[in-house]
Structures are given as C-alpha cells and as structure tokens.
Tab-separated table of C-alpha atoms and ligand atoms in Angstrom:
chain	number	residue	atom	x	y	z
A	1381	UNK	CA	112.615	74.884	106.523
A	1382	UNK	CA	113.233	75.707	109.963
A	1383	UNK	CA	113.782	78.923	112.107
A	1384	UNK	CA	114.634	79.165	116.031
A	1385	UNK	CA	114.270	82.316	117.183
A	1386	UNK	CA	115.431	82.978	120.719
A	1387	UNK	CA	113.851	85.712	123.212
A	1388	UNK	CA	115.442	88.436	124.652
A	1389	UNK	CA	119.176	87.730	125.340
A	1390	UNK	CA	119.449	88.949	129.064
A	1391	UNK	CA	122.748	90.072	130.269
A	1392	UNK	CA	125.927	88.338	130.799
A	1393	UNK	CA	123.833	84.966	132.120
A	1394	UNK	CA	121.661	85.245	128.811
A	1395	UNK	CA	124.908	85.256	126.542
A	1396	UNK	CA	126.611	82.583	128.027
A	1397	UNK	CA	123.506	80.556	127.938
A	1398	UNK	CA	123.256	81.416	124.649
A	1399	UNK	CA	126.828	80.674	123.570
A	1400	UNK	CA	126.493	77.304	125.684
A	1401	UNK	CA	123.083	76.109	124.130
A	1402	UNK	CA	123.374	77.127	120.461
A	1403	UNK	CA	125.550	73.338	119.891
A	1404	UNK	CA	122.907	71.785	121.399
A	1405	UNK	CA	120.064	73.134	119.397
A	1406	UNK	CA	121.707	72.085	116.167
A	1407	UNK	CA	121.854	69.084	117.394
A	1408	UNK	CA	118.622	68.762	118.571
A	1409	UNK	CA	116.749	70.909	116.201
A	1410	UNK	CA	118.711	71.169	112.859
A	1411	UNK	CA	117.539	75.251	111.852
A	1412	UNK	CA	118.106	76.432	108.671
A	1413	UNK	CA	118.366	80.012	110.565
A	1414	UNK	CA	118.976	81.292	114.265
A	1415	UNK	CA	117.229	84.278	114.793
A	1416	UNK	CA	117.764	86.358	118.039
A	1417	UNK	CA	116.710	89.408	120.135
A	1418	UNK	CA	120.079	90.805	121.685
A	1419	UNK	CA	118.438	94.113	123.199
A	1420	UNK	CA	119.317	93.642	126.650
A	1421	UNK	CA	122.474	91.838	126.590
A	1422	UNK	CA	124.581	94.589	127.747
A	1423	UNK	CA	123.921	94.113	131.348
A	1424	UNK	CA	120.228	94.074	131.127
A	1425	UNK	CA	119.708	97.016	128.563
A	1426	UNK	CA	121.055	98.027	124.950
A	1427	UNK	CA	123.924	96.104	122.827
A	1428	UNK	CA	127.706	97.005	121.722
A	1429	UNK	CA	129.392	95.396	118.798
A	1430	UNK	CA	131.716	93.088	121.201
A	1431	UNK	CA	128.424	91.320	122.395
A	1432	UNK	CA	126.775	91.634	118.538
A	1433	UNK	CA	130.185	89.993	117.580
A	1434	UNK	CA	130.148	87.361	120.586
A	1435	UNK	CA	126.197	86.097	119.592
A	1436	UNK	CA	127.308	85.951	115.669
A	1437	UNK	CA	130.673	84.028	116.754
A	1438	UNK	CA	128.398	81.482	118.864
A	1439	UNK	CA	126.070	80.791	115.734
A	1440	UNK	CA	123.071	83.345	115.692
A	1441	UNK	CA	122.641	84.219	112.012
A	1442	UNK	CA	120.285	87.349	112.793
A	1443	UNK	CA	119.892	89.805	115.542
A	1444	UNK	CA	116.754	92.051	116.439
A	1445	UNK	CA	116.532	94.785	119.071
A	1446	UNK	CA	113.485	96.372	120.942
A	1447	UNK	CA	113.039	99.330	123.018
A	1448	UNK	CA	116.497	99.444	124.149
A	1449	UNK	CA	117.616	99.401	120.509
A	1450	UNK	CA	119.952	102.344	121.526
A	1451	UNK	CA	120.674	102.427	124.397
A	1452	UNK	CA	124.343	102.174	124.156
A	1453	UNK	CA	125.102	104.730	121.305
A	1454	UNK	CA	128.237	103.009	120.697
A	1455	UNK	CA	126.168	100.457	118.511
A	1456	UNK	CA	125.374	102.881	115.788
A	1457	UNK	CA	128.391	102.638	113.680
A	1458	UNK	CA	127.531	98.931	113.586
A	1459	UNK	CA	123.945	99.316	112.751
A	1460	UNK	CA	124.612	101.660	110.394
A	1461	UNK	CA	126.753	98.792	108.143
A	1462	UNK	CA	124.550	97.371	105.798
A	1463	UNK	CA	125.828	94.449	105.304
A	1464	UNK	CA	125.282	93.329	108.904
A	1465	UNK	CA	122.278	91.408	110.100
A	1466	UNK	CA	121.351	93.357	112.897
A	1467	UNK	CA	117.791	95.318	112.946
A	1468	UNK	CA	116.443	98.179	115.239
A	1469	UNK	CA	112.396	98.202	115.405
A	1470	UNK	CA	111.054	98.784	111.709
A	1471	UNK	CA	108.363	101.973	113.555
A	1472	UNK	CA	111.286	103.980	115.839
A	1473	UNK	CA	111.603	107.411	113.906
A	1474	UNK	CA	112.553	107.713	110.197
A	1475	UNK	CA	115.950	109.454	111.830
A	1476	UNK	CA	117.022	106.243	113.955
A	1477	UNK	CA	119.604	104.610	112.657
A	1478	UNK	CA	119.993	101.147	111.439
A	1479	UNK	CA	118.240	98.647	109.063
A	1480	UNK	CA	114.568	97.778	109.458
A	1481	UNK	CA	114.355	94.741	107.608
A	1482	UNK	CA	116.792	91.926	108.540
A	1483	UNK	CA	117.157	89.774	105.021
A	1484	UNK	CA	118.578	86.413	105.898
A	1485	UNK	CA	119.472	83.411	103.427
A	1486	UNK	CA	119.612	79.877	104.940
A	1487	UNK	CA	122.650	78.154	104.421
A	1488	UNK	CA	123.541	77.036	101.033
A	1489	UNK	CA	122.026	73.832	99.786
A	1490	UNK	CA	119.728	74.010	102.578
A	1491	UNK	CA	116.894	75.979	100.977
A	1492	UNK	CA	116.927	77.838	97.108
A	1493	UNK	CA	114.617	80.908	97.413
A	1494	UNK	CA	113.932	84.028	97.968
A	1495	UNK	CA	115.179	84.524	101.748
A	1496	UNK	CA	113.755	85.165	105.217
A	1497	UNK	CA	112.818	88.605	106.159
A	1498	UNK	CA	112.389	89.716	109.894
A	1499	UNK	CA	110.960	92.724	111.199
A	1500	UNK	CA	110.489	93.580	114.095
A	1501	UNK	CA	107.468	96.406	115.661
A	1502	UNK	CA	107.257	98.039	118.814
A	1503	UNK	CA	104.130	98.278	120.798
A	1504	UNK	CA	102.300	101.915	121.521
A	1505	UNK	CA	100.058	100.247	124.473
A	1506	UNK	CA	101.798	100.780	128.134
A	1507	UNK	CA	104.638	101.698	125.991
A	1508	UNK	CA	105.972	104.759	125.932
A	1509	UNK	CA	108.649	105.376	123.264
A	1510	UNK	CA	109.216	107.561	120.134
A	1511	UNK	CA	107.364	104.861	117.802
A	1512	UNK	CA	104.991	105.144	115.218
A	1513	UNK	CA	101.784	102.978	115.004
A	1514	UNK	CA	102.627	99.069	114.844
A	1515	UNK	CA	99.621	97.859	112.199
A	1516	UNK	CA	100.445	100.319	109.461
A	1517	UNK	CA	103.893	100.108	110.434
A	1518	UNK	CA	103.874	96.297	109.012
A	1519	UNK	CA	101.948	97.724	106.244
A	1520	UNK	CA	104.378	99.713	104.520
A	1521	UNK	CA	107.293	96.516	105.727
A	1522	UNK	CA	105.695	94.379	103.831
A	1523	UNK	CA	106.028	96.486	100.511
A	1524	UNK	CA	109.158	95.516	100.624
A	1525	UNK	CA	108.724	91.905	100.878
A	1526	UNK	CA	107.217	91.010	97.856
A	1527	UNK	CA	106.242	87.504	97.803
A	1528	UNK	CA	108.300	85.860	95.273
A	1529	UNK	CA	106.734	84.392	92.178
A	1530	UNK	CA	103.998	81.618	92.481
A	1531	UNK	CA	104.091	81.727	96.538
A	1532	UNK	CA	100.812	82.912	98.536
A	1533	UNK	CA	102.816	84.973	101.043
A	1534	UNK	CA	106.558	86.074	101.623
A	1535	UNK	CA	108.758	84.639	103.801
A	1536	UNK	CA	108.755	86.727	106.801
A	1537	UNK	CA	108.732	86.411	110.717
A	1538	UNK	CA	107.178	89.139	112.301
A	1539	UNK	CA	108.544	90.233	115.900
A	1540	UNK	CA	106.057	91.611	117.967
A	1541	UNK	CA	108.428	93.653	120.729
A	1542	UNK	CA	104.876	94.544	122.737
A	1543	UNK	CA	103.700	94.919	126.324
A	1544	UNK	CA	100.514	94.061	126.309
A	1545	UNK	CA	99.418	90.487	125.269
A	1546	UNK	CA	96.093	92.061	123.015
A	1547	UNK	CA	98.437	94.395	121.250
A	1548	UNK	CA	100.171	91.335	119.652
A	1549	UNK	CA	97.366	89.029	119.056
A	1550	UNK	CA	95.717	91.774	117.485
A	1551	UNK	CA	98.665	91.947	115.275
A	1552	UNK	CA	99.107	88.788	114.797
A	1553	UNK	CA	95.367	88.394	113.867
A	1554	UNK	CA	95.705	91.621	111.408
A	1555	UNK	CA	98.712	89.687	109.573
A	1556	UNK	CA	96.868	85.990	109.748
A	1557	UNK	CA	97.832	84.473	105.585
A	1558	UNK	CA	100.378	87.856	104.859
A	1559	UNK	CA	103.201	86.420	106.671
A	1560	UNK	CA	104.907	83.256	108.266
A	1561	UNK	CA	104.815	83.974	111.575
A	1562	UNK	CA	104.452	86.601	114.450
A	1563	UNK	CA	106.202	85.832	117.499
A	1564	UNK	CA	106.141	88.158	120.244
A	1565	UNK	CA	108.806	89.312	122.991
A	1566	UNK	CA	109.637	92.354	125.640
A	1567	UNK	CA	107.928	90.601	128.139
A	1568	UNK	CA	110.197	88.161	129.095
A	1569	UNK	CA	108.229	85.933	130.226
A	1570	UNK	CA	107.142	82.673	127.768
A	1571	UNK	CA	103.310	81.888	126.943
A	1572	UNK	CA	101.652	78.806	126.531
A	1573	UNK	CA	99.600	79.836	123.593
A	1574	UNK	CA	101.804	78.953	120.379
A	1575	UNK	CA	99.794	78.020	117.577
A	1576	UNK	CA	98.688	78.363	113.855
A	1577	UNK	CA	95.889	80.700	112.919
A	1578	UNK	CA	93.396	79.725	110.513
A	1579	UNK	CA	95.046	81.205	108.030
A	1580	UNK	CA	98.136	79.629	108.421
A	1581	UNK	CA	100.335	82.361	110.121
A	1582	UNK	CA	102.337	81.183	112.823
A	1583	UNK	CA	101.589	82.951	116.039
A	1584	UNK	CA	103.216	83.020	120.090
A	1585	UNK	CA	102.271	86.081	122.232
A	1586	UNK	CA	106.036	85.621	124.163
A	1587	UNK	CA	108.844	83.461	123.536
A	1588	UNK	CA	110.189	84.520	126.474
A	1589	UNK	CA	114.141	85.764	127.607
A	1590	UNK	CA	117.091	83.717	127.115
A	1591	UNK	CA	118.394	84.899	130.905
A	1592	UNK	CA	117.811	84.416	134.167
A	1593	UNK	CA	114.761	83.204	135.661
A	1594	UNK	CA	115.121	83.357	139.397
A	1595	UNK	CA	114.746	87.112	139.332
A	1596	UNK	CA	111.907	89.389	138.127
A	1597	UNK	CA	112.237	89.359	134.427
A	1598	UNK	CA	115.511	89.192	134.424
A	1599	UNK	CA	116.633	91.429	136.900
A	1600	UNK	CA	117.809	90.790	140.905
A	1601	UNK	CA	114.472	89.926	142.410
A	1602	UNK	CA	115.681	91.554	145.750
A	1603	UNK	CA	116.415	94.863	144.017
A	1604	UNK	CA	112.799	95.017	142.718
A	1605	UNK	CA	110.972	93.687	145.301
A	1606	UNK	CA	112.743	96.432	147.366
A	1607	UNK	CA	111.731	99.011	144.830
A	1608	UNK	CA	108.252	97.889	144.716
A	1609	UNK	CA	107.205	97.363	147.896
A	1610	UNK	CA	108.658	100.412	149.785
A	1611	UNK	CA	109.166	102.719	146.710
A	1612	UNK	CA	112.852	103.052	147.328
A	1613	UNK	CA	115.321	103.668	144.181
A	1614	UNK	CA	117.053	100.609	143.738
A	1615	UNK	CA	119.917	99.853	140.891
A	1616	UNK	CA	118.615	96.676	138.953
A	1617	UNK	CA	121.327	94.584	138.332
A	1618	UNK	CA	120.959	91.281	136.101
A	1619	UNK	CA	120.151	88.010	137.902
A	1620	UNK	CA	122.213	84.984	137.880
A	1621	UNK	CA	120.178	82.140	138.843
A	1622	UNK	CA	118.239	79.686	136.927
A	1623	UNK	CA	119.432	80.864	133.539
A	1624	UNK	CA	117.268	79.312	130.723
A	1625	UNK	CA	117.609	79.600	126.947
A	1626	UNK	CA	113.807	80.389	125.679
A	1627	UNK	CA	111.878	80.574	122.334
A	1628	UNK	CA	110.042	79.263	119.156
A	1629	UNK	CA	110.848	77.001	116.372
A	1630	UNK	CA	108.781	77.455	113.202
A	1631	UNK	CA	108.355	75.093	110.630
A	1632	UNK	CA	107.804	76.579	107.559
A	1633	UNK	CA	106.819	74.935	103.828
A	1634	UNK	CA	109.331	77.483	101.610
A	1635	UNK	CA	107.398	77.325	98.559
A	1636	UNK	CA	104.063	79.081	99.880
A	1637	UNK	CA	105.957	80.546	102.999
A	1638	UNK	CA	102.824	79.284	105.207
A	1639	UNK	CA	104.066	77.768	108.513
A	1640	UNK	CA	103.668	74.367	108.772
A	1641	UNK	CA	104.235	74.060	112.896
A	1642	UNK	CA	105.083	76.426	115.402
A	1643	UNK	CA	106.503	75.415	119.217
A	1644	UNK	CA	107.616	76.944	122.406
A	1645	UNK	CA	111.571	75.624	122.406
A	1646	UNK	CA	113.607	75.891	126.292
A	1647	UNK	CA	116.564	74.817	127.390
A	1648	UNK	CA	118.039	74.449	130.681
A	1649	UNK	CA	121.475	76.314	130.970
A	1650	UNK	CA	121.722	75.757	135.440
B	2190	FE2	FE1	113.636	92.830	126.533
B	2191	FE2	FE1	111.961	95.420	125.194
C-alpha cells in the first residue's frame, strides 16, 4: 500500500502546482491515498472551504493543517463536519474546533482493512502557540487507533508540524514500532534524511512545501530580505517563481502496518 503525502500547500502557486501535478503522480506513483497539508494555501496562511474544495476536486483524499489551522475563521463550519477529511493539529486546545484524527480508507479493491489514520502534532520548541505537549499528545491519539486484530502496529502516519529538526526526530524516535510513519513539515524546506528506523517506523524530518521556491520559504524573497536586514515592516506576499510540488511516498505492508520504504518525492511545476 502506498501513501503520498505532500508538504505544505503554499498559496495560489502551491495549488495550482498541486492541481497540475496530482495526474502525474498517479501516473507515476500509483497511491492508494493522497495525503496533504493545505495550511497556507490561502495566500500564504490559513484555508477556506473554496480552496479545501479545489485540493479535494484535484484528487487529495486527506487534508492536514498546522499552526495556521485557523487562521481564516471562515473554515470552521467546514471543520466542524464530520464527515469531511480535513484535520486541525490533534494538541491545539480541547475548545478548537475540528477533527483530530483524519480516518481515511484507500480506494475500494485496493486494500481490505482497517484504514489509515493521520494525525498531525504541533511543536512547543521555537513555537509559540496555544498547544499542549506533542509526546503525550500522540499518546492519548493513539488510544484511538487500536491496531486491528493480528497486526503489530496501526496504520497511522504521524505529521510532525515542528520547527526545530530535534523536536521531530525525537518524536519520531519516541514512536519508532507504534506507528507507520512520522513525516515532518512547517519548515518548508525538504531534508535529505528519509529513512526507516530500526524499528520499522518510517521517518523524514521535512517533506518540504508544495510552493514556490525562489523566495524565502515561500514568501517574496525581496519582502523578507528587506525586513531582515534593515528591520523595516514589510507585507509578505507569496512567491511565484520556481514552484515545486514536494513530499514523501511511504510504502507500507497493510497487514503489520510497518513501512516497508519511505522516499523524498518532487516534482517540477516551472
Ligand atoms: Fe506551513
Ligand atoms: Fe506551520
């Protein structure tokens, strides 16, 4: 069984890349599941339900969010629909709204089983939102993941939406042989590090943004070079050039639920 989860969906660049490259990745790839992380595809921050709707219509079964979960309030009727597969961060406060746990089934025929579950954590270090602790946060996810009968370990991907690289190999170290995979994002910025653990869990610090990559994560490099250097307020506005779809494909046996490969995935958009 196989899962492609994209990065961070940046912007209007990010969507379109997206929307352009999704064809191409069947083709290339044949997932079971498309897994994404739409947090800052509303020009650079937040999501509405137009641009949830456009990244379902071009083929994403799943959507996550990160830090910028809520950005646009507008969202929250959408979130709050259960039968939607859109998650906020399973550790913002017991009061945010929205599912924790995204529960996905691969397409029919493709796979008999229990499902896919994806949650994603936010990161406390050089972080600093309204979360609770990411570790025990996991803990009390995976109580509601049971494995299903005669398999070492449920199906689940784990999102790590962190800052700091430790934070998620940590994490991913703490949940080495309790789930498939931990893939990490926020940064933007892809790693060269994917691998399997020795106990079997699937692990990338960043899969990096589906966006544009002449630009400082994302945003209009001149903008934040400005703001950097001479400590001027600046508006960031997305970036346009280089846009590149980025992220992981896991390979996964679906009668254990232990990954069998895990690899950094890119695709030139221009
Ligand atoms: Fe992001
Ligand atoms: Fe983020």
């Amino acid at each position: 069984m196989r899962i492609i989860f994209l990065g961070d969906v940046v912007g209007a660049p990010g969507r379109q890349g997206v929307v352009r490259t999704i064809p191409r990745i069947r083709e290339e790839r044949s997932p079971d599941l498309i897994v994404a992380n739409g947090e800052n595809i509303k020009h650079g921050s937040g999501i509405t339900e137009e641009l949830y709707r456009a990244l379902r219509a071009a083929g994403v079964d799943g959507v996550t969010l990160g830090d910028h979960a809520l950005r646009d309030r507008r969202i929250v009727p959408t979130l709050e629909r259960a039968d939607e597969p859109i998650t906020i961060p399973f550790n913002l406060p017991a009061r945010s709204p929205g599912q924790r746990i995204l529960k996905l089934a691969p397409a029919a025929g493709s796979w008999q089983g229990t499902g896919v579950a994806v949650v994603t954590v936010l990161g406390r270090v050089f972080m600093n939102g309204p979360s609770d602790e990411p570790f025990g946060a996991i803990d009390r996810a995976l109580e509601r993941c049971p494995a299903a009968p005669g398999m070492a370990r449920p199906i689940v991907i784990v999102e790590a939406h962190m800052e700091a690289t430790a934070e998620k190999i940590a994490l991913a170290h703490y949940l080495d042989g309790r789930v498939t995979a931990v893939v990490g994002s926020h940064t933007h910025v892809p790693t060269a590090d994917a691998r399997l653990l020795p106990r079997g869990t699937a692990f990338i610090t960043d899969m990096g943004m589906c966006g544009p990559y002449d630009s400082v994560i994302g945003r209009d490099k001149e903008a934040v070079v400005t703001h950097m250097s001479a400590g001027l307020p600046t508006q960031f506005d997305v970036a346009s050039g280089d846009v590149r779809v980025c992220g992981c494909q896991i390979d996964l046996d679906p009668l254990t639920g232990r990954a069998v490969a895990i690899e950094r995935v890119e695709w030139g958009v221009g």
